[in-house]
Amino acid sequence: MRWMKRDKPQPVPCRQFDASNCDTAEASAALDVTRLLTTITDNLVGMIYRCRIDPDWTMEYVSDGCYKLTGYRPEELVLNRRISYDQLTLPEDRERVSRVIHAGIRTSGNFDVEYRILRADGYVCWVLERGVAVPDAEGRPAWIEGYIQDISERMAVDEMLREAVRRYESLFEHATEGIFQTTPDGRYLSANPALARIYGHASPEALIAHLHDIQRQLYVSPDRRAEFVRLMQTTGTVRNFESQVYRKDGSIIWISENARAVKDTGDNVQFYEGTVVDITERKEHEAVLEYQANHDSLTGLPNRSLLRDRIDQAITRARRENIMAAVVFVDLDHFKLINDSLGHYVGDRLLLEVASRLKSCVRGNDTVARQGGDEFVLVLAEQHSEDEMLAVVGRLLDAISQPWVDGGQEYGISCSIGVSCYPRDGADPDALLRCADAAMYQAKASGRSTYHFYTPELNLAISERLELANSLRHALERDEFLVYYQPRIDIASERIVGAEALIRWDCPGKGIVPPDSFISIAEETGLIIPIGQWILREACRQTQAWREAGLPPIAVSVNLSPIQFRHTGLVQSVADALADTGLTPGQLELELTESFVMHDAERINVAMRSLKALGVDIAVDDFGTGYSSLSYLKRFPVDRLKIDKSFVRDIDSDPDDAAIVRAIITLGHALGLRVVAEGVETRAHLEYLRQHGCDEVQGYYFSRPVPAGRMETLLRDGLPAAG
Ligand code: C2E
Ligand code: MG
Ligand code: MG
């Protein structure tokens, strides 16, 4: 124990002055040690004191610093005149202070203690007291001498630090983000519970113990860690660094890291520290969104936007390898009809079937995409010749035209195909798509179930078509339609028994436009509904007018578009046309094309029966061109078959055509139907048909389709001698 003797003050070390170096007077002034000590004590920022070791810590001496420290003047504190030092000490701290001081005195004779005092002005301030026990004559500790200083400022800073640490620890412990410190060579220095949780470990300790080679154990692709380290070395940070990592159980998750390199003062990297978030859910969501954005939801095929990429890729490859690539536009024929008449479920199943048939026709590096509706686009990469493309197109047409069986029903399907190729027709996806689309339209126009390669002339055809569609919209209100009539003649009597109403469009600037040029546009745009109603009414009105004018009564045949047939108002509008014009139902015949009839047999049968119930006749037009099933034909309430003109044309030169015509006549009669031949242009045609029992004919041989006025003359005066 080192005791400090208070009654025998320690010699104060002071500098020895060399009298030879200065004045004697100056030297003696410098040695006034008491004055020096007093100056120091009185000017010290803290308080020097001597107190008794008693419960009050009774002060026997305090330096002038007392006032600044406690707010009490020295004389108020000394001998507890106004307040004892124990009273100054904050009650909560008193016992601890006393314990520390007594322990210090007992063991080393001195002590350090920090506690709070309540100043005279009511403020609490932190002090540090350093004291030494001073023994009495018997050597027992009786006083303490020491120094008390205000450490409030330091305590505040300490508290702030402590708070910061507490906060950091809380963050570290409770963060939902994983937090780590790792060495550049891939070991963990620290990890928080969240990180352990993210990586599937029971605790941070377990994680640290298990993962000692981050690059190989953690990252699914070790290159990712290499990239992480490279970024750290070059930029010192990584931001939103996304990687796939293994969890402890071997499952793979996506994480995003933000980290920085922590360097020492010598600019050497000490460790990396950063945060980890599990972004697996977001990544999965993004993947789903990306898939949805690029694929058709029904068929799972690439959609329009992915298609563009695929065309781009095919172009790039073709350019590099100096070969070709093809864009093939496939559009189902009459899909709308199936979809609307049989319902979307059947339509969807058909699209799925078509998608799989198309896929079966191409190679792995080709693309089958769904562009929307019933339009599919194929990208044939690596094509070397047009023949090669043609082979694929042939396979496509063949695959699609296989009968499709659904719900016990068999459907005939077909498609129209347009092909464009790089580099000949265009150098970018848009151009190639446009060209393939134009070519597909051409295929449709040439009778469907066929293909067309793009040629520059098609562009012209397309723009004409657009122009036509535009003017068609106004044709009805501007009264630009006309009805021509073509007489139907009974072979036996060679007299007019009916007339087919054939629409004409008197289009300003174009003259008389034939129906083949605009009916399909009218069908696509839906204009066929009002146009169809108009011609139906007009044909009925005209026929009734002839009758009322006393001309020999004839039947009038009106062509119906499949679109009209689908339209729910059809039966009603036929009934209305008859009622409004007064025409006898038996004088009206409705013509349906054969391919259409076969498409949706059951439903059409029902509609036909409703029409039949009105008393009108029904004819199957263009017979021989579709593929009728005889059983259907038997069940349908049909009155007449119209042999397509393509068979009649070569009847006298082509034995096959002649045989078909004979077969149709026989078949029709067997079913109790009347048979009409269209396109009779020559006497030879007529004679052949007569010879084989055909009932009626229609054709240029007797009369072309003529305006109503001319038809009236024919009715009144009879046919001019033909030949
Ligand atoms: P379609 O119903 O088969 O009509 C017969 C077509 O053959 C008519 O052509 C007629 O002019 C033509 N034709 C008649 N006799 C001969 C001949 O001896 N030789 C040749 N080569 N052709 C002959 P058009 O008037 O151009 O009509 C074409 C098609 O347009 C029609 O074929 C019909 O499917 C459709 N169509 C005409 N009018 C209407 C209509 O009002 N509504 C609907 N939906 N379609 C119509
Ligand atoms: Mg017809
Ligand atoms: Mg016809």
PDB file of C-alpha atoms in Angstrom, residues 355-472:
ATOM      1  CA  ALA A 355     -50.158 -25.841 -82.622  1.00  0.00           C
ATOM      2  CA  SER A 356     -49.003 -29.381 -82.055  1.00  0.00           C
ATOM      3  CA  ARG A 357     -49.396 -30.348 -85.697  1.00  0.00           C
ATOM      4  CA  LEU A 358     -47.370 -27.327 -86.773  1.00  0.00           C
ATOM      5  CA  LYS A 359     -44.629 -28.152 -84.278  1.00  0.00           C
ATOM      6  CA  SER A 360     -44.436 -31.673 -85.593  1.00  0.00           C
ATOM      7  CA  CYS A 361     -43.546 -30.331 -89.032  1.00  0.00           C
ATOM      8  CA  VAL A 362     -40.475 -28.298 -88.104  1.00  0.00           C
ATOM      9  CA  ARG A 363     -37.039 -28.817 -86.605  1.00  0.00           C
ATOM     10  CA  GLY A 364     -35.894 -27.882 -83.142  1.00  0.00           C
ATOM     11  CA  ASN A 365     -34.253 -24.634 -84.138  1.00  0.00           C
ATOM     12  CA  ASP A 366     -37.317 -23.403 -86.023  1.00  0.00           C
ATOM     13  CA  THR A 367     -39.984 -21.432 -84.201  1.00  0.00           C
ATOM     14  CA  VAL A 368     -43.727 -21.905 -84.145  1.00  0.00           C
ATOM     15  CA  ALA A 369     -45.396 -18.810 -82.708  1.00  0.00           C
ATOM     16  CA  ARG A 370     -48.990 -17.783 -82.258  1.00  0.00           C
ATOM     17  CA  GLN A 371     -49.563 -14.325 -83.532  1.00  0.00           C
ATOM     18  CA  GLY A 372     -53.113 -14.121 -82.225  1.00  0.00           C
ATOM     19  CA  GLY A 373     -56.497 -15.603 -83.135  1.00  0.00           C
ATOM     20  CA  ASP A 374     -56.034 -18.360 -85.672  1.00  0.00           C
ATOM     21  CA  GLU A 375     -52.808 -16.921 -87.033  1.00  0.00           C
ATOM     22  CA  PHE A 376     -49.604 -18.824 -86.509  1.00  0.00           C
ATOM     23  CA  VAL A 377     -46.183 -17.762 -87.695  1.00  0.00           C
ATOM     24  CA  LEU A 378     -43.293 -20.108 -88.253  1.00  0.00           C
ATOM     25  CA  VAL A 379     -39.703 -19.016 -88.493  1.00  0.00           C
ATOM     26  CA  LEU A 380     -37.648 -21.439 -90.503  1.00  0.00           C
ATOM     27  CA  ALA A 381     -34.010 -20.848 -89.750  1.00  0.00           C
ATOM     28  CA  GLU A 382     -31.149 -22.062 -91.909  1.00  0.00           C
ATOM     29  CA  GLN A 383     -32.897 -22.434 -95.223  1.00  0.00           C
ATOM     30  CA  HIS A 384     -30.805 -23.102 -98.294  1.00  0.00           C
ATOM     31  CA  SER A 385     -33.325 -23.038-101.098  1.00  0.00           C
ATOM     32  CA  GLU A 386     -36.927 -22.332-101.922  1.00  0.00           C
ATOM     33  CA  ASP A 387     -37.405 -26.051-102.475  1.00  0.00           C
ATOM     34  CA  GLU A 388     -36.450 -26.688 -98.902  1.00  0.00           C
ATOM     35  CA  MET A 389     -39.076 -24.176 -97.749  1.00  0.00           C
ATOM     36  CA  LEU A 390     -41.596 -25.679-100.108  1.00  0.00           C
ATOM     37  CA  ALA A 391     -41.057 -29.093 -98.568  1.00  0.00           C
ATOM     38  CA  VAL A 392     -41.911 -27.693 -95.132  1.00  0.00           C
ATOM     39  CA  VAL A 393     -44.950 -25.855 -96.497  1.00  0.00           C
ATOM     40  CA  GLY A 394     -46.150 -29.081 -98.099  1.00  0.00           C
ATOM     41  CA  ARG A 395     -45.794 -30.882 -94.781  1.00  0.00           C
ATOM     42  CA  LEU A 396     -47.695 -28.093 -93.038  1.00  0.00           C
ATOM     43  CA  LEU A 397     -50.623 -28.138 -95.453  1.00  0.00           C
ATOM     44  CA  ASP A 398     -50.749 -31.878 -95.231  1.00  0.00           C
ATOM     45  CA  ALA A 399     -50.610 -31.989 -91.443  1.00  0.00           C
ATOM     46  CA  ILE A 400     -53.296 -29.371 -91.001  1.00  0.00           C
ATOM     47  CA  SER A 401     -55.675 -30.909 -93.505  1.00  0.00           C
ATOM     48  CA  GLN A 402     -55.845 -34.219 -91.645  1.00  0.00           C
ATOM     49  CA  PRO A 403     -59.389 -34.598 -90.302  1.00  0.00           C
ATOM     50  CA  TRP A 404     -59.717 -33.526 -86.698  1.00  0.00           C
ATOM     51  CA  VAL A 405     -61.858 -35.551 -84.343  1.00  0.00           C
ATOM     52  CA  ASP A 406     -63.224 -33.856 -81.266  1.00  0.00           C
ATOM     53  CA  GLY A 407     -65.998 -35.069 -79.019  1.00  0.00           C
ATOM     54  CA  GLY A 408     -66.831 -37.881 -81.437  1.00  0.00           C
ATOM     55  CA  GLN A 409     -67.232 -35.421 -84.313  1.00  0.00           C
ATOM     56  CA  GLU A 410     -64.959 -35.236 -87.288  1.00  0.00           C
ATOM     57  CA  TYR A 411     -64.037 -31.848 -88.741  1.00  0.00           C
ATOM     58  CA  GLY A 412     -62.246 -31.029 -91.949  1.00  0.00           C
ATOM     59  CA  ILE A 413     -59.766 -28.222 -91.384  1.00  0.00           C
ATOM     60  CA  SER A 414     -57.470 -26.406 -93.720  1.00  0.00           C
ATOM     61  CA  CYS A 415     -55.199 -23.426 -93.684  1.00  0.00           C
ATOM     62  CA  SER A 416     -53.807 -20.802 -95.997  1.00  0.00           C
ATOM     63  CA  ILE A 417     -50.072 -20.191 -95.954  1.00  0.00           C
ATOM     64  CA  GLY A 418     -47.981 -17.201 -96.963  1.00  0.00           C
ATOM     65  CA  VAL A 419     -44.208 -17.345 -97.145  1.00  0.00           C
ATOM     66  CA  SER A 420     -41.595 -14.612 -97.226  1.00  0.00           C
ATOM     67  CA  CYS A 421     -37.884 -15.145 -97.120  1.00  0.00           C
ATOM     68  CA  TYR A 422     -34.755 -13.377 -96.038  1.00  0.00           C
ATOM     69  CA  PRO A 423     -32.881 -11.802 -97.737  1.00  0.00           C
ATOM     70  CA  ARG A 424     -35.054 -11.637-100.859  1.00  0.00           C
ATOM     71  CA  ASP A 425     -38.221 -10.081 -99.400  1.00  0.00           C
ATOM     72  CA  GLY A 426     -36.914  -8.006 -96.520  1.00  0.00           C
ATOM     73  CA  ALA A 427     -34.148  -7.546 -94.030  1.00  0.00           C
ATOM     74  CA  ASP A 428     -36.055  -7.056 -90.778  1.00  0.00           C
ATOM     75  CA  PRO A 429     -38.836  -8.831 -88.892  1.00  0.00           C
ATOM     76  CA  ASP A 430     -41.470  -6.252 -89.774  1.00  0.00           C
ATOM     77  CA  ALA A 431     -40.827  -6.418 -93.477  1.00  0.00           C
ATOM     78  CA  LEU A 432     -40.767 -10.218 -93.508  1.00  0.00           C
ATOM     79  CA  LEU A 433     -43.966 -10.445 -91.480  1.00  0.00           C
ATOM     80  CA  ARG A 434     -45.709  -7.955 -93.750  1.00  0.00           C
ATOM     81  CA  CYS A 435     -44.694  -9.879 -96.842  1.00  0.00           C
ATOM     82  CA  ALA A 436     -45.697 -13.264 -95.404  1.00  0.00           C
ATOM     83  CA  ASP A 437     -49.039 -11.775 -94.377  1.00  0.00           C
ATOM     84  CA  ALA A 438     -49.620 -10.398 -97.870  1.00  0.00           C
ATOM     85  CA  ALA A 439     -48.714 -13.757 -99.374  1.00  0.00           C
ATOM     86  CA  MET A 440     -51.125 -15.488 -96.987  1.00  0.00           C
ATOM     87  CA  TYR A 441     -53.940 -13.191 -98.115  1.00  0.00           C
ATOM     88  CA  GLN A 442     -53.134 -14.109-101.640  1.00  0.00           C
ATOM     89  CA  ALA A 443     -53.379 -17.789-100.707  1.00  0.00           C
ATOM     90  CA  LYS A 444     -56.797 -17.132 -99.161  1.00  0.00           C
ATOM     91  CA  ALA A 445     -57.897 -15.273-102.228  1.00  0.00           C
ATOM     92  CA  SER A 446     -56.810 -18.158-104.443  1.00  0.00           C
ATOM     93  CA  GLY A 447     -59.341 -20.403-102.766  1.00  0.00           C
ATOM     94  CA  ARG A 448     -57.806 -21.303 -99.415  1.00  0.00           C
ATOM     95  CA  SER A 449     -56.094 -24.524 -98.362  1.00  0.00           C
ATOM     96  CA  THR A 450     -53.084 -23.454-100.349  1.00  0.00           C
ATOM     97  CA  TYR A 451     -49.844 -21.479-100.066  1.00  0.00           C
ATOM     98  CA  HIS A 452     -48.314 -18.471-101.731  1.00  0.00           C
ATOM     99  CA  PHE A 453     -44.793 -17.126-101.777  1.00  0.00           C
ATOM    100  CA  TYR A 454     -44.449 -13.392-101.522  1.00  0.00           C
ATOM    101  CA  THR A 455     -43.975 -11.428-104.747  1.00  0.00           C
ATOM    102  CA  PRO A 456     -43.642  -7.647-104.938  1.00  0.00           C
ATOM    103  CA  GLU A 457     -46.897  -7.390-106.916  1.00  0.00           C
ATOM    104  CA  LEU A 458     -48.756  -8.556-103.830  1.00  0.00           C
ATOM    105  CA  ASN A 459     -48.148  -5.258-102.120  1.00  0.00           C
ATOM    106  CA  LEU A 460     -50.195  -3.573-104.747  1.00  0.00           C
ATOM    107  CA  ALA A 461     -52.965  -6.135-104.299  1.00  0.00           C
ATOM    108  CA  ILE A 462     -52.936  -5.551-100.551  1.00  0.00           C
ATOM    109  CA  SER A 463     -53.233  -1.810-100.794  1.00  0.00           C
ATOM    110  CA  GLU A 464     -56.028  -2.179-103.311  1.00  0.00           C
ATOM    111  CA  ARG A 465     -57.766  -4.484-100.895  1.00  0.00           C
ATOM    112  CA  LEU A 466     -57.487  -1.969 -98.096  1.00  0.00           C
ATOM    113  CA  GLU A 467     -58.832   0.731-100.323  1.00  0.00           C
ATOM    114  CA  LEU A 468     -61.698  -1.513-101.329  1.00  0.00           C
ATOM    115  CA  ALA A 469     -62.546  -2.293 -97.704  1.00  0.00           C
ATOM    116  CA  ASN A 470     -62.738   1.418 -97.059  1.00  0.00           C
ATOM    117  CA  SER A 471     -65.089   2.235 -99.899  1.00  0.00           C
ATOM    118  CA  LEU A 472     -67.172  -0.843 -99.146  1.00  0.00           C
TER     119      LEU A 472
END
